mmCIF file with all atom_site columns, C-alpha atoms and ligand atoms in Angstrom:
data_model
loop_
_atom_site.group_PDB
_atom_site.id
_atom_site.type_symbol
_atom_site.label_atom_id
_atom_site.label_alt_id
_atom_site.label_comp_id
_atom_site.label_asym_id
_atom_site.label_entity_id
_atom_site.label_seq_id
_atom_site.pdbx_PDB_ins_code
_atom_site.Cartn_x
_atom_site.Cartn_y
_atom_site.Cartn_z
_atom_site.occupancy
_atom_site.B_iso_or_equiv
_atom_site.pdbx_formal_charge
_atom_site.auth_seq_id
_atom_site.auth_comp_id
_atom_site.auth_asym_id
_atom_site.auth_atom_id
_atom_site.pdbx_PDB_model_num
ATOM   1   C  CA  . MET A 1 1   ? 89.539  112.046 104.973 1.00 94.00 ? 1   MET A CA  1
ATOM   2   C  CA  . LEU A 1 2   ? 90.388  113.833 101.708 1.00 92.00 ? 2   LEU A CA  1
ATOM   3   C  CA  . SER A 1 3   ? 89.045  117.034 103.236 1.00 92.00 ? 3   SER A CA  1
ATOM   4   C  CA  . ALA A 1 4   ? 90.851  116.642 106.566 1.00 93.00 ? 4   ALA A CA  1
ATOM   5   C  CA  . ASP A 1 5   ? 93.542  119.102 107.644 1.00 93.00 ? 5   ASP A CA  1
ATOM   6   C  CA  . PHE A 1 6   ? 96.736  117.086 107.173 1.00 94.00 ? 6   PHE A CA  1
ATOM   7   C  CA  . GLY A 1 7   ? 98.636  119.483 109.406 1.00 94.00 ? 7   GLY A CA  1
ATOM   8   C  CA  . ASN A 1 8   ? 96.248  118.465 112.171 1.00 95.00 ? 8   ASN A CA  1
ATOM   9   C  CA  . LEU A 1 9   ? 95.578  114.908 111.094 1.00 96.00 ? 9   LEU A CA  1
ATOM   10  C  CA  . ASN A 1 10  ? 95.537  113.398 114.586 1.00 97.00 ? 10  ASN A CA  1
ATOM   11  C  CA  . ARG A 1 11  ? 92.980  115.966 115.710 1.00 96.00 ? 11  ARG A CA  1
ATOM   12  C  CA  . ASP A 1 12  ? 90.747  115.160 112.728 1.00 96.00 ? 12  ASP A CA  1
ATOM   13  C  CA  . ILE A 1 13  ? 91.124  111.387 113.227 1.00 97.00 ? 13  ILE A CA  1
ATOM   14  C  CA  . GLU A 1 14  ? 90.109  111.841 116.860 1.00 97.00 ? 14  GLU A CA  1
ATOM   15  C  CA  . MET A 1 15  ? 87.093  113.912 115.792 1.00 96.00 ? 15  MET A CA  1
ATOM   16  C  CA  . VAL A 1 16  ? 85.916  110.997 113.608 1.00 97.00 ? 16  VAL A CA  1
ATOM   17  C  CA  . ASN A 1 17  ? 86.673  108.538 116.438 1.00 97.00 ? 17  ASN A CA  1
ATOM   18  C  CA  . THR A 1 18  ? 84.442  110.369 118.881 1.00 97.00 ? 18  THR A CA  1
ATOM   19  C  CA  . SER A 1 19  ? 81.729  111.214 116.340 1.00 96.00 ? 19  SER A CA  1
ATOM   20  C  CA  . ASN A 1 20  ? 78.727  109.144 115.229 1.00 95.00 ? 20  ASN A CA  1
ATOM   21  C  CA  . ALA A 1 21  ? 80.482  108.239 111.971 1.00 96.00 ? 21  ALA A CA  1
ATOM   22  C  CA  . ASP A 1 22  ? 80.693  104.494 111.333 1.00 96.00 ? 22  ASP A CA  1
ATOM   23  C  CA  . TRP A 1 23  ? 84.028  104.379 109.554 1.00 97.00 ? 23  TRP A CA  1
ATOM   24  C  CA  . PHE A 1 24  ? 86.814  106.298 107.855 1.00 97.00 ? 24  PHE A CA  1
ATOM   25  C  CA  . HIS A 1 25  ? 86.631  106.805 104.067 1.00 98.00 ? 25  HIS A CA  1
ATOM   26  C  CA  . LEU A 1 26  ? 90.043  107.218 102.425 1.00 97.00 ? 26  LEU A CA  1
ATOM   27  C  CA  . ASP A 1 27  ? 90.342  108.414 98.817  1.00 97.00 ? 27  ASP A CA  1
ATOM   28  C  CA  . ILE A 1 28  ? 93.500  107.218 97.093  1.00 97.00 ? 28  ILE A CA  1
ATOM   29  C  CA  . MET A 1 29  ? 94.292  109.087 93.856  1.00 97.00 ? 29  MET A CA  1
ATOM   30  C  CA  . ASP A 1 30  ? 97.227  108.383 91.570  1.00 97.00 ? 30  ASP A CA  1
ATOM   31  C  CA  . GLY A 1 31  ? 97.244  111.379 89.213  1.00 96.00 ? 31  GLY A CA  1
ATOM   32  C  CA  . VAL A 1 32  ? 96.571  109.016 86.271  1.00 97.00 ? 32  VAL A CA  1
ATOM   33  C  CA  . TYR A 1 33  ? 93.122  107.523 86.811  1.00 96.00 ? 33  TYR A CA  1
ATOM   34  C  CA  . VAL A 1 34  ? 92.014  110.898 88.169  1.00 96.00 ? 34  VAL A CA  1
ATOM   35  C  CA  . PRO A 1 35  ? 93.642  114.296 87.598  1.00 94.00 ? 35  PRO A CA  1
ATOM   36  C  CA  . ASN A 1 36  ? 94.680  114.624 91.234  1.00 95.00 ? 36  ASN A CA  1
ATOM   37  C  CA  . ILE A 1 37  ? 97.078  112.985 93.694  1.00 96.00 ? 37  ILE A CA  1
ATOM   38  C  CA  . SER A 1 38  ? 95.954  112.501 97.294  1.00 95.00 ? 38  SER A CA  1
ATOM   39  C  CA  . TYR A 1 39  ? 98.097  110.433 99.679  1.00 95.00 ? 39  TYR A CA  1
ATOM   40  C  CA  . GLY A 1 40  ? 99.695  107.011 99.984  1.00 95.00 ? 40  GLY A CA  1
ATOM   41  C  CA  . PHE A 1 41  ? 100.571 104.196 102.376 1.00 97.00 ? 41  PHE A CA  1
ATOM   42  C  CA  . PRO A 1 42  ? 102.234 106.187 105.211 1.00 96.00 ? 42  PRO A CA  1
ATOM   43  C  CA  . ILE A 1 43  ? 99.059  108.234 105.685 1.00 97.00 ? 43  ILE A CA  1
ATOM   44  C  CA  . VAL A 1 44  ? 96.795  105.173 105.423 1.00 98.00 ? 44  VAL A CA  1
ATOM   45  C  CA  . SER A 1 45  ? 98.930  103.358 108.035 1.00 98.00 ? 45  SER A CA  1
ATOM   46  C  CA  . HIS A 1 46  ? 98.934  106.412 110.291 1.00 97.00 ? 46  HIS A CA  1
ATOM   47  C  CA  . ILE A 1 47  ? 95.157  106.705 110.142 1.00 98.00 ? 47  ILE A CA  1
ATOM   48  C  CA  . HIS A 1 48  ? 94.867  102.950 110.774 1.00 98.00 ? 48  HIS A CA  1
ATOM   49  C  CA  . LEU A 1 49  ? 97.082  103.143 113.860 1.00 98.00 ? 49  LEU A CA  1
ATOM   50  C  CA  . ASN A 1 50  ? 94.980  105.945 115.348 1.00 98.00 ? 50  ASN A CA  1
ATOM   51  C  CA  . ALA A 1 51  ? 91.523  105.029 114.084 1.00 98.00 ? 51  ALA A CA  1
ATOM   52  C  CA  . LYS A 1 52  ? 89.057  103.238 116.330 1.00 98.00 ? 52  LYS A CA  1
ATOM   53  C  CA  . LYS A 1 53  ? 86.749  102.483 113.381 1.00 98.00 ? 53  LYS A CA  1
ATOM   54  C  CA  . PRO A 1 54  ? 87.110  100.490 110.142 1.00 98.00 ? 54  PRO A CA  1
ATOM   55  C  CA  . LEU A 1 55  ? 88.961  101.910 107.141 1.00 98.00 ? 55  LEU A CA  1
ATOM   56  C  CA  . ASP A 1 56  ? 87.017  102.093 103.885 1.00 98.00 ? 56  ASP A CA  1
ATOM   57  C  CA  . VAL A 1 57  ? 89.668  102.634 101.202 1.00 98.00 ? 57  VAL A CA  1
ATOM   58  C  CA  . HIS A 1 58  ? 88.490  103.907 97.812  1.00 98.00 ? 58  HIS A CA  1
ATOM   59  C  CA  . LEU A 1 59  ? 91.092  103.325 95.112  1.00 98.00 ? 59  LEU A CA  1
ATOM   60  C  CA  . MET A 1 60  ? 90.945  105.855 92.291  1.00 97.00 ? 60  MET A CA  1
ATOM   61  C  CA  . ILE A 1 61  ? 94.008  104.368 90.639  1.00 97.00 ? 61  ILE A CA  1
ATOM   62  C  CA  . VAL A 1 62  ? 94.766  102.427 87.451  1.00 96.00 ? 62  VAL A CA  1
ATOM   63  C  CA  . ASP A 1 63  ? 95.441  98.708  87.753  1.00 96.00 ? 63  ASP A CA  1
ATOM   64  C  CA  . PRO A 1 64  ? 94.711  98.669  91.509  1.00 98.00 ? 64  PRO A CA  1
ATOM   65  C  CA  . ASP A 1 65  ? 95.492  94.929  91.774  1.00 98.00 ? 65  ASP A CA  1
ATOM   66  C  CA  . ARG A 1 66  ? 99.186  95.855  92.062  1.00 97.00 ? 66  ARG A CA  1
ATOM   67  C  CA  . TYR A 1 67  ? 98.573  97.247  95.545  1.00 98.00 ? 67  TYR A CA  1
ATOM   68  C  CA  . PHE A 1 68  ? 95.953  95.031  97.216  1.00 98.00 ? 68  PHE A CA  1
ATOM   69  C  CA  . ASN A 1 69  ? 98.528  93.417  99.527  1.00 98.00 ? 69  ASN A CA  1
ATOM   70  C  CA  . GLU A 1 70  ? 99.966  96.780  100.561 1.00 98.00 ? 70  GLU A CA  1
ATOM   71  C  CA  . PHE A 1 71  ? 96.556  98.230  101.371 1.00 98.00 ? 71  PHE A CA  1
ATOM   72  C  CA  . LYS A 1 72  ? 95.705  95.178  103.428 1.00 98.00 ? 72  LYS A CA  1
ATOM   73  C  CA  . ALA A 1 73  ? 99.009  95.591  105.303 1.00 98.00 ? 73  ALA A CA  1
ATOM   74  C  CA  . ALA A 1 74  ? 98.303  99.310  105.786 1.00 98.00 ? 74  ALA A CA  1
ATOM   75  C  CA  . GLY A 1 75  ? 95.042  98.447  107.563 1.00 97.00 ? 75  GLY A CA  1
ATOM   76  C  CA  . ALA A 1 76  ? 92.249  98.590  104.974 1.00 98.00 ? 76  ALA A CA  1
ATOM   77  C  CA  . ASN A 1 77  ? 89.053  96.785  105.993 1.00 98.00 ? 77  ASN A CA  1
ATOM   78  C  CA  . ILE A 1 78  ? 87.106  97.596  102.842 1.00 98.00 ? 78  ILE A CA  1
ATOM   79  C  CA  . LEU A 1 79  ? 88.716  98.028  99.429  1.00 98.00 ? 79  LEU A CA  1
ATOM   80  C  CA  . THR A 1 80  ? 86.763  99.637  96.609  1.00 98.00 ? 80  THR A CA  1
ATOM   81  C  CA  . VAL A 1 81  ? 87.976  99.571  93.012  1.00 98.00 ? 81  VAL A CA  1
ATOM   82  C  CA  . HIS A 1 82  ? 86.592  101.365 89.980  1.00 98.00 ? 82  HIS A CA  1
ATOM   83  C  CA  . TYR A 1 83  ? 84.761  99.261  87.408  1.00 97.00 ? 83  TYR A CA  1
ATOM   84  C  CA  . GLU A 1 84  ? 86.842  100.367 84.427  1.00 95.00 ? 84  GLU A CA  1
ATOM   85  C  CA  . ALA A 1 85  ? 90.167  100.338 86.310  1.00 97.00 ? 85  ALA A CA  1
ATOM   86  C  CA  . CYS A 1 86  ? 90.113  96.519  86.490  1.00 96.00 ? 86  CYS A CA  1
ATOM   87  C  CA  . THR A 1 87  ? 90.503  94.587  83.244  1.00 96.00 ? 87  THR A CA  1
ATOM   88  C  CA  . HIS A 1 88  ? 89.533  91.376  85.053  1.00 97.00 ? 88  HIS A CA  1
ATOM   89  C  CA  . LEU A 1 89  ? 87.125  92.695  87.634  1.00 98.00 ? 89  LEU A CA  1
ATOM   90  C  CA  . HIS A 1 90  ? 85.911  89.286  88.782  1.00 98.00 ? 90  HIS A CA  1
ATOM   91  C  CA  . ARG A 1 91  ? 89.475  88.244  89.585  1.00 98.00 ? 91  ARG A CA  1
ATOM   92  C  CA  . SER A 1 92  ? 90.154  91.547  91.383  1.00 98.00 ? 92  SER A CA  1
ATOM   93  C  CA  . VAL A 1 93  ? 87.029  91.094  93.505  1.00 98.00 ? 93  VAL A CA  1
ATOM   94  C  CA  . GLN A 1 94  ? 88.020  87.548  94.463  1.00 98.00 ? 94  GLN A CA  1
ATOM   95  C  CA  . ARG A 1 95  ? 91.562  88.614  95.350  1.00 98.00 ? 95  ARG A CA  1
ATOM   96  C  CA  . ILE A 1 96  ? 90.331  91.341  97.693  1.00 98.00 ? 96  ILE A CA  1
ATOM   97  C  CA  . LYS A 1 97  ? 88.014  88.842  99.408  1.00 98.00 ? 97  LYS A CA  1
ATOM   98  C  CA  . ASP A 1 98  ? 90.793  86.260  99.645  1.00 98.00 ? 98  ASP A CA  1
ATOM   99  C  CA  . LEU A 1 99  ? 92.891  88.848  101.478 1.00 98.00 ? 99  LEU A CA  1
ATOM   100 C  CA  . GLY A 1 100 ? 90.139  89.095  104.095 1.00 98.00 ? 100 GLY A CA  1
ATOM   101 C  CA  . MET A 1 101 ? 88.725  92.483  103.146 1.00 98.00 ? 101 MET A CA  1
ATOM   102 C  CA  . LYS A 1 102 ? 85.239  93.495  102.105 1.00 98.00 ? 102 LYS A CA  1
ATOM   103 C  CA  . VAL A 1 103 ? 85.005  94.608  98.499  1.00 98.00 ? 103 VAL A CA  1
ATOM   104 C  CA  . GLY A 1 104 ? 83.250  97.428  96.698  1.00 98.00 ? 104 GLY A CA  1
ATOM   105 C  CA  . VAL A 1 105 ? 82.975  98.387  93.040  1.00 98.00 ? 105 VAL A CA  1
ATOM   106 C  CA  . ALA A 1 106 ? 82.672  102.075 92.176  1.00 98.00 ? 106 ALA A CA  1
ATOM   107 C  CA  . LEU A 1 107 ? 80.771  103.467 89.206  1.00 98.00 ? 107 LEU A CA  1
ATOM   108 C  CA  . ASN A 1 108 ? 81.570  106.850 87.716  1.00 97.00 ? 108 ASN A CA  1
ATOM   109 C  CA  . PRO A 1 109 ? 78.609  109.028 86.727  1.00 96.00 ? 109 PRO A CA  1
ATOM   110 C  CA  . HIS A 1 110 ? 78.613  107.806 83.104  1.00 96.00 ? 110 HIS A CA  1
ATOM   111 C  CA  . ILE A 1 111 ? 78.821  104.070 83.885  1.00 96.00 ? 111 ILE A CA  1
ATOM   112 C  CA  . PRO A 1 112 ? 75.458  102.261 83.836  1.00 97.00 ? 112 PRO A CA  1
ATOM   113 C  CA  . VAL A 1 113 ? 74.512  100.110 86.827  1.00 98.00 ? 113 VAL A CA  1
ATOM   114 C  CA  . SER A 1 114 ? 73.518  97.245  84.496  1.00 97.00 ? 114 SER A CA  1
ATOM   115 C  CA  . LEU A 1 115 ? 77.228  96.497  83.938  1.00 97.00 ? 115 LEU A CA  1
ATOM   116 C  CA  . LEU A 1 116 ? 77.322  95.060  87.458  1.00 98.00 ? 116 LEU A CA  1
ATOM   117 C  CA  . SER A 1 117 ? 74.623  92.468  86.867  1.00 97.00 ? 117 SER A CA  1
ATOM   118 C  CA  . GLU A 1 118 ? 77.053  89.520  86.616  1.00 97.00 ? 118 GLU A CA  1
ATOM   119 C  CA  . ILE A 1 119 ? 79.080  90.504  89.666  1.00 98.00 ? 119 ILE A CA  1
ATOM   120 C  CA  . ILE A 1 120 ? 76.554  92.078  92.026  1.00 98.00 ? 120 ILE A CA  1
ATOM   121 C  CA  . LYS A 1 121 ? 76.225  88.870  94.095  1.00 98.00 ? 121 LYS A CA  1
ATOM   122 C  CA  . ASP A 1 122 ? 79.984  88.723  94.681  1.00 98.00 ? 122 ASP A CA  1
ATOM   123 C  CA  . ILE A 1 123 ? 80.475  92.207  96.106  1.00 98.00 ? 123 ILE A CA  1
ATOM   124 C  CA  . ASP A 1 124 ? 79.743  93.869  99.437  1.00 98.00 ? 124 ASP A CA  1
ATOM   125 C  CA  . PHE A 1 125 ? 79.292  97.452  98.215  1.00 98.00 ? 125 PHE A CA  1
ATOM   126 C  CA  . VAL A 1 126 ? 78.327  99.352  95.106  1.00 98.00 ? 126 VAL A CA  1
ATOM   127 C  CA  . LEU A 1 127 ? 79.835  102.811 95.340  1.00 98.00 ? 127 LEU A CA  1
ATOM   128 C  CA  . ILE A 1 128 ? 77.871  105.303 93.261  1.00 98.00 ? 128 ILE A CA  1
ATOM   129 C  CA  . MET A 1 129 ? 80.045  108.274 92.372  1.00 97.00 ? 129 MET A CA  1
ATOM   130 C  CA  . SER A 1 130 ? 77.732  111.270 92.547  1.00 97.00 ? 130 SER A CA  1
ATOM   131 C  CA  . VAL A 1 131 ? 80.483  113.576 91.229  1.00 96.00 ? 131 VAL A CA  1
ATOM   132 C  CA  . ASN A 1 132 ? 83.338  112.894 88.809  1.00 93.00 ? 132 ASN A CA  1
ATOM   133 C  CA  . PRO A 1 133 ? 86.175  111.561 90.951  1.00 91.00 ? 133 PRO A CA  1
ATOM   134 C  CA  . GLY A 1 134 ? 89.283  113.588 91.613  1.00 87.00 ? 134 GLY A CA  1
ATOM   135 C  CA  . PHE A 1 135 ? 88.421  116.468 93.906  1.00 85.00 ? 135 PHE A CA  1
ATOM   136 C  CA  . GLY A 1 136 ? 86.478  117.167 97.074  1.00 82.00 ? 136 GLY A CA  1
ATOM   137 C  CA  . GLY A 1 137 ? 83.871  119.880 97.263  1.00 85.00 ? 137 GLY A CA  1
ATOM   138 C  CA  . GLN A 1 138 ? 81.987  119.196 94.015  1.00 90.00 ? 138 GLN A CA  1
ATOM   139 C  CA  . LYS A 1 139 ? 78.267  119.532 93.425  1.00 94.00 ? 139 LYS A CA  1
ATOM   140 C  CA  . PHE A 1 140 ? 76.068  116.416 93.664  1.00 95.00 ? 140 PHE A CA  1
ATOM   141 C  CA  . ILE A 1 141 ? 74.937  115.170 90.218  1.00 96.00 ? 141 ILE A CA  1
ATOM   142 C  CA  . GLU A 1 142 ? 71.132  114.862 90.354  1.00 95.00 ? 142 GLU A CA  1
ATOM   143 C  CA  . ASN A 1 143 ? 70.937  111.854 88.015  1.00 95.00 ? 143 ASN A CA  1
ATOM   144 C  CA  . SER A 1 144 ? 72.572  109.870 90.827  1.00 97.00 ? 144 SER A CA  1
ATOM   145 C  CA  . ILE A 1 145 ? 69.196  109.605 92.602  1.00 97.00 ? 145 ILE A CA  1
ATOM   146 C  CA  . GLU A 1 146 ? 67.684  107.526 89.782  1.00 97.00 ? 146 GLU A CA  1
ATOM   147 C  CA  . LYS A 1 147 ? 70.897  105.552 89.554  1.00 98.00 ? 147 LYS A CA  1
ATOM   148 C  CA  . ILE A 1 148 ? 70.674  104.615 93.241  1.00 98.00 ? 148 ILE A CA  1
ATOM   149 C  CA  . GLU A 1 149 ? 67.103  103.420 92.629  1.00 98.00 ? 149 GLU A CA  1
ATOM   150 C  CA  . ARG A 1 150 ? 68.253  101.302 89.666  1.00 98.00 ? 150 ARG A CA  1
ATOM   151 C  CA  . THR A 1 151 ? 71.063  99.859  91.788  1.00 98.00 ? 151 THR A CA  1
ATOM   152 C  CA  . LYS A 1 152 ? 68.569  98.910  94.482  1.00 98.00 ? 152 LYS A CA  1
ATOM   153 C  CA  . GLU A 1 153 ? 66.383  97.205  91.856  1.00 98.00 ? 153 GLU A CA  1
ATOM   154 C  CA  . LEU A 1 154 ? 69.362  95.220  90.548  1.00 98.00 ? 154 LEU A CA  1
ATOM   155 C  CA  . ILE A 1 155 ? 70.355  94.150  94.073  1.00 98.00 ? 155 ILE A CA  1
ATOM   156 C  CA  . ILE A 1 156 ? 66.830  92.919  94.776  1.00 98.00 ? 156 ILE A CA  1
ATOM   157 C  CA  . ALA A 1 157 ? 66.464  91.220  91.379  1.00 98.00 ? 157 ALA A CA  1
ATOM   158 C  CA  . LYS A 1 158 ? 69.764  89.363  91.809  1.00 98.00 ? 158 LYS A CA  1
ATOM   159 C  CA  . GLN A 1 159 ? 69.206  88.646  95.530  1.00 98.00 ? 159 GLN A CA  1
ATOM   160 C  CA  . SER A 1 160 ? 72.503  90.310  96.372  1.00 98.00 ? 160 SER A CA  1
ATOM   161 C  CA  . ASN A 1 161 ? 73.475  91.480  99.862  1.00 98.00 ? 161 ASN A CA  1
ATOM   162 C  CA  . ALA A 1 162 ? 75.467  94.441  98.532  1.00 98.00 ? 162 ALA A CA  1
ATOM   163 C  CA  . LEU A 1 163 ? 75.032  97.791  100.232 1.00 98.00 ? 163 LEU A CA  1
ATOM   164 C  CA  . ILE A 1 164 ? 74.838  101.038 98.281  1.00 98.00 ? 164 ILE A CA  1
ATOM   165 C  CA  . GLU A 1 165 ? 77.396  103.704 99.129  1.00 98.00 ? 165 GLU A CA  1
ATOM   166 C  CA  . VAL A 1 166 ? 77.117  107.221 97.695  1.00 97.00 ? 166 VAL A CA  1
ATOM   167 C  CA  . ASP A 1 167 ? 80.198  109.405 97.389  1.00 96.00 ? 167 ASP A CA  1
ATOM   168 C  CA  . GLY A 1 168 ? 80.399  113.015 96.242  1.00 94.00 ? 168 GLY A CA  1
ATOM   169 C  CA  . GLY A 1 169 ? 78.576  116.221 97.123  1.00 94.00 ? 169 GLY A CA  1
ATOM   170 C  CA  . VAL A 1 170 ? 76.663  114.650 100.033 1.00 95.00 ? 170 VAL A CA  1
ATOM   171 C  CA  . ASN A 1 171 ? 75.368  117.132 102.634 1.00 95.00 ? 171 ASN A CA  1
ATOM   172 C  CA  . VAL A 1 172 ? 72.465  117.563 105.065 1.00 95.00 ? 172 VAL A CA  1
ATOM   173 C  CA  . GLN A 1 173 ? 70.371  119.196 102.329 1.00 95.00 ? 173 GLN A CA  1
ATOM   174 C  CA  . ASN A 1 174 ? 70.386  116.188 99.981  1.00 96.00 ? 174 ASN A CA  1
ATOM   175 C  CA  . ALA A 1 175 ? 71.105  113.302 102.382 1.00 96.00 ? 175 ALA A CA  1
ATOM   176 C  CA  . LYS A 1 176 ? 67.448  112.417 102.978 1.00 96.00 ? 176 LYS A CA  1
ATOM   177 C  CA  . ARG A 1 177 ? 66.677  112.111 99.259  1.00 97.00 ? 177 ARG A CA  1
ATOM   178 C  CA  . ILE A 1 178 ? 69.792  109.992 98.722  1.00 97.00 ? 178 ILE A CA  1
ATOM   179 C  CA  . PHE A 1 179 ? 68.852  107.778 101.627 1.00 96.00 ? 179 PHE A CA  1
ATOM   180 C  CA  . ASN A 1 180 ? 65.240  107.427 100.476 1.00 97.00 ? 180 ASN A CA  1
ATOM   181 C  CA  . ALA A 1 181 ? 66.420  106.362 97.012  1.00 97.00 ? 181 ALA A CA  1
ATOM   182 C  CA  . GLY A 1 182 ? 68.013  103.288 98.614  1.00 97.00 ? 182 GLY A CA  1
ATOM   183 C  CA  . CYS A 1 183 ? 71.460  104.379 99.770  1.00 97.00 ? 183 CYS A CA  1
ATOM   184 C  CA  . ASN A 1 184 ? 72.872  102.573 102.831 1.00 97.00 ? 184 ASN A CA  1
ATOM   185 C  CA  . VAL A 1 185 ? 76.173  104.392 103.309 1.00 96.00 ? 185 VAL A CA  1
ATOM   186 C  CA  . LEU A 1 186 ? 76.690  108.121 102.926 1.00 96.00 ? 186 LEU A CA  1
ATOM   187 C  CA  . VAL A 1 187 ? 80.218  109.376 102.316 1.00 96.00 ? 187 VAL A CA  1
ATOM   188 C  CA  . ALA A 1 188 ? 80.827  113.006 103.232 1.00 94.00 ? 188 ALA A CA  1
ATOM   189 C  CA  . GLY A 1 189 ? 84.073  114.936 103.347 1.00 93.00 ? 189 GLY A CA  1
ATOM   190 C  CA  . ASN A 1 190 ? 83.957  118.580 102.494 1.00 92.00 ? 190 ASN A CA  1
ATOM   191 C  CA  . ALA A 1 191 ? 80.563  119.152 104.111 1.00 93.00 ? 191 ALA A CA  1
ATOM   192 C  CA  . ILE A 1 192 ? 81.842  117.741 107.416 1.00 94.00 ? 192 ILE A CA  1
ATOM   193 C  CA  . PHE A 1 193 ? 85.318  119.212 107.580 1.00 94.00 ? 193 PHE A CA  1
ATOM   194 C  CA  . ASN A 1 194 ? 84.145  122.644 106.452 1.00 94.00 ? 194 ASN A CA  1
ATOM   195 C  CA  . ALA A 1 195 ? 81.334  122.691 108.996 1.00 94.00 ? 195 ALA A CA  1
ATOM   196 C  CA  . GLU A 1 196 ? 81.746  124.900 112.026 1.00 94.00 ? 196 GLU A CA  1
ATOM   197 C  CA  . LYS A 1 197 ? 81.113  121.879 114.252 1.00 95.00 ? 197 LYS A CA  1
ATOM   198 C  CA  . PRO A 1 198 ? 82.076  118.746 112.302 1.00 96.00 ? 198 PRO A CA  1
ATOM   199 C  CA  . GLU A 1 199 ? 80.878  116.310 114.982 1.00 95.00 ? 199 GLU A CA  1
ATOM   200 C  CA  . ALA A 1 200 ? 77.491  117.972 115.192 1.00 95.00 ? 200 ALA A CA  1
ATOM   201 C  CA  . TYR A 1 201 ? 77.278  117.907 111.401 1.00 95.00 ? 201 TYR A CA  1
ATOM   202 C  CA  . ILE A 1 202 ? 77.941  114.151 111.347 1.00 96.00 ? 202 ILE A CA  1
ATOM   203 C  CA  . LYS A 1 203 ? 75.206  113.677 113.961 1.00 95.00 ? 203 LYS A CA  1
ATOM   204 C  CA  . GLU A 1 204 ? 72.839  115.712 111.822 1.00 94.00 ? 204 GLU A CA  1
ATOM   205 C  CA  . LEU A 1 205 ? 73.672  113.615 108.738 1.00 93.00 ? 205 LEU A CA  1
ATOM   206 C  CA  . LYS A 1 206 ? 73.022  110.404 110.653 1.00 91.00 ? 206 LYS A CA  1
ATOM   207 C  CA  . GLU A 1 207 ? 69.659  111.653 111.812 1.00 92.00 ? 207 GLU A CA  1
ATOM   208 C  CA  . VAL A 1 208 ? 68.155  112.697 108.478 1.00 88.00 ? 208 VAL A CA  1
HETATM 209 ZN ZN1 . ZN  B 2 .   ? 85.639  108.187 97.903  1.00 64.57 ? 1   ZN  B ZN1 1
#
């Protein structure tokens, strides 16, 4: 929803509701962990109240544990934290699960997948950042394809049920390759909201 038109938020929420998209992806940025600020609880709650699909909330914030309760109250179904934003990642993961949400761990482009080996069985999603977080509309980093493959290998080796989510620079041109590398969940923002027909674009993405 980072690329939605916030002056016409209800219209854009309704577009996602009626589209083939499976859920809403919300990027929360604090201006510290990433060089940008996005939006906070009132917007998350508003989307929750109008959304007919689950809310996947991606926290690009330092020390995210401070806000797990608030995001649960605002309607988050999935909470994703960044690997290096949590000093005690195992505890953070357990707390999110205890609050009744699914949990994801996000890896920036420079973070190796192997760092997840001890926690991969405890999490529901690995979110591979295929751009550096902070802004919509960036170009997909090609190395992400191999990284998705390595993530898949780790999941199989550790008999984890985690799904692989890919976020950043996803479009109909690269979606098939991303999917074939082992990705389960494609996140797209700019490509959809800048398309002439966003709903048709989502349909096209789902069909690659
Ligand atoms: Zn995201």
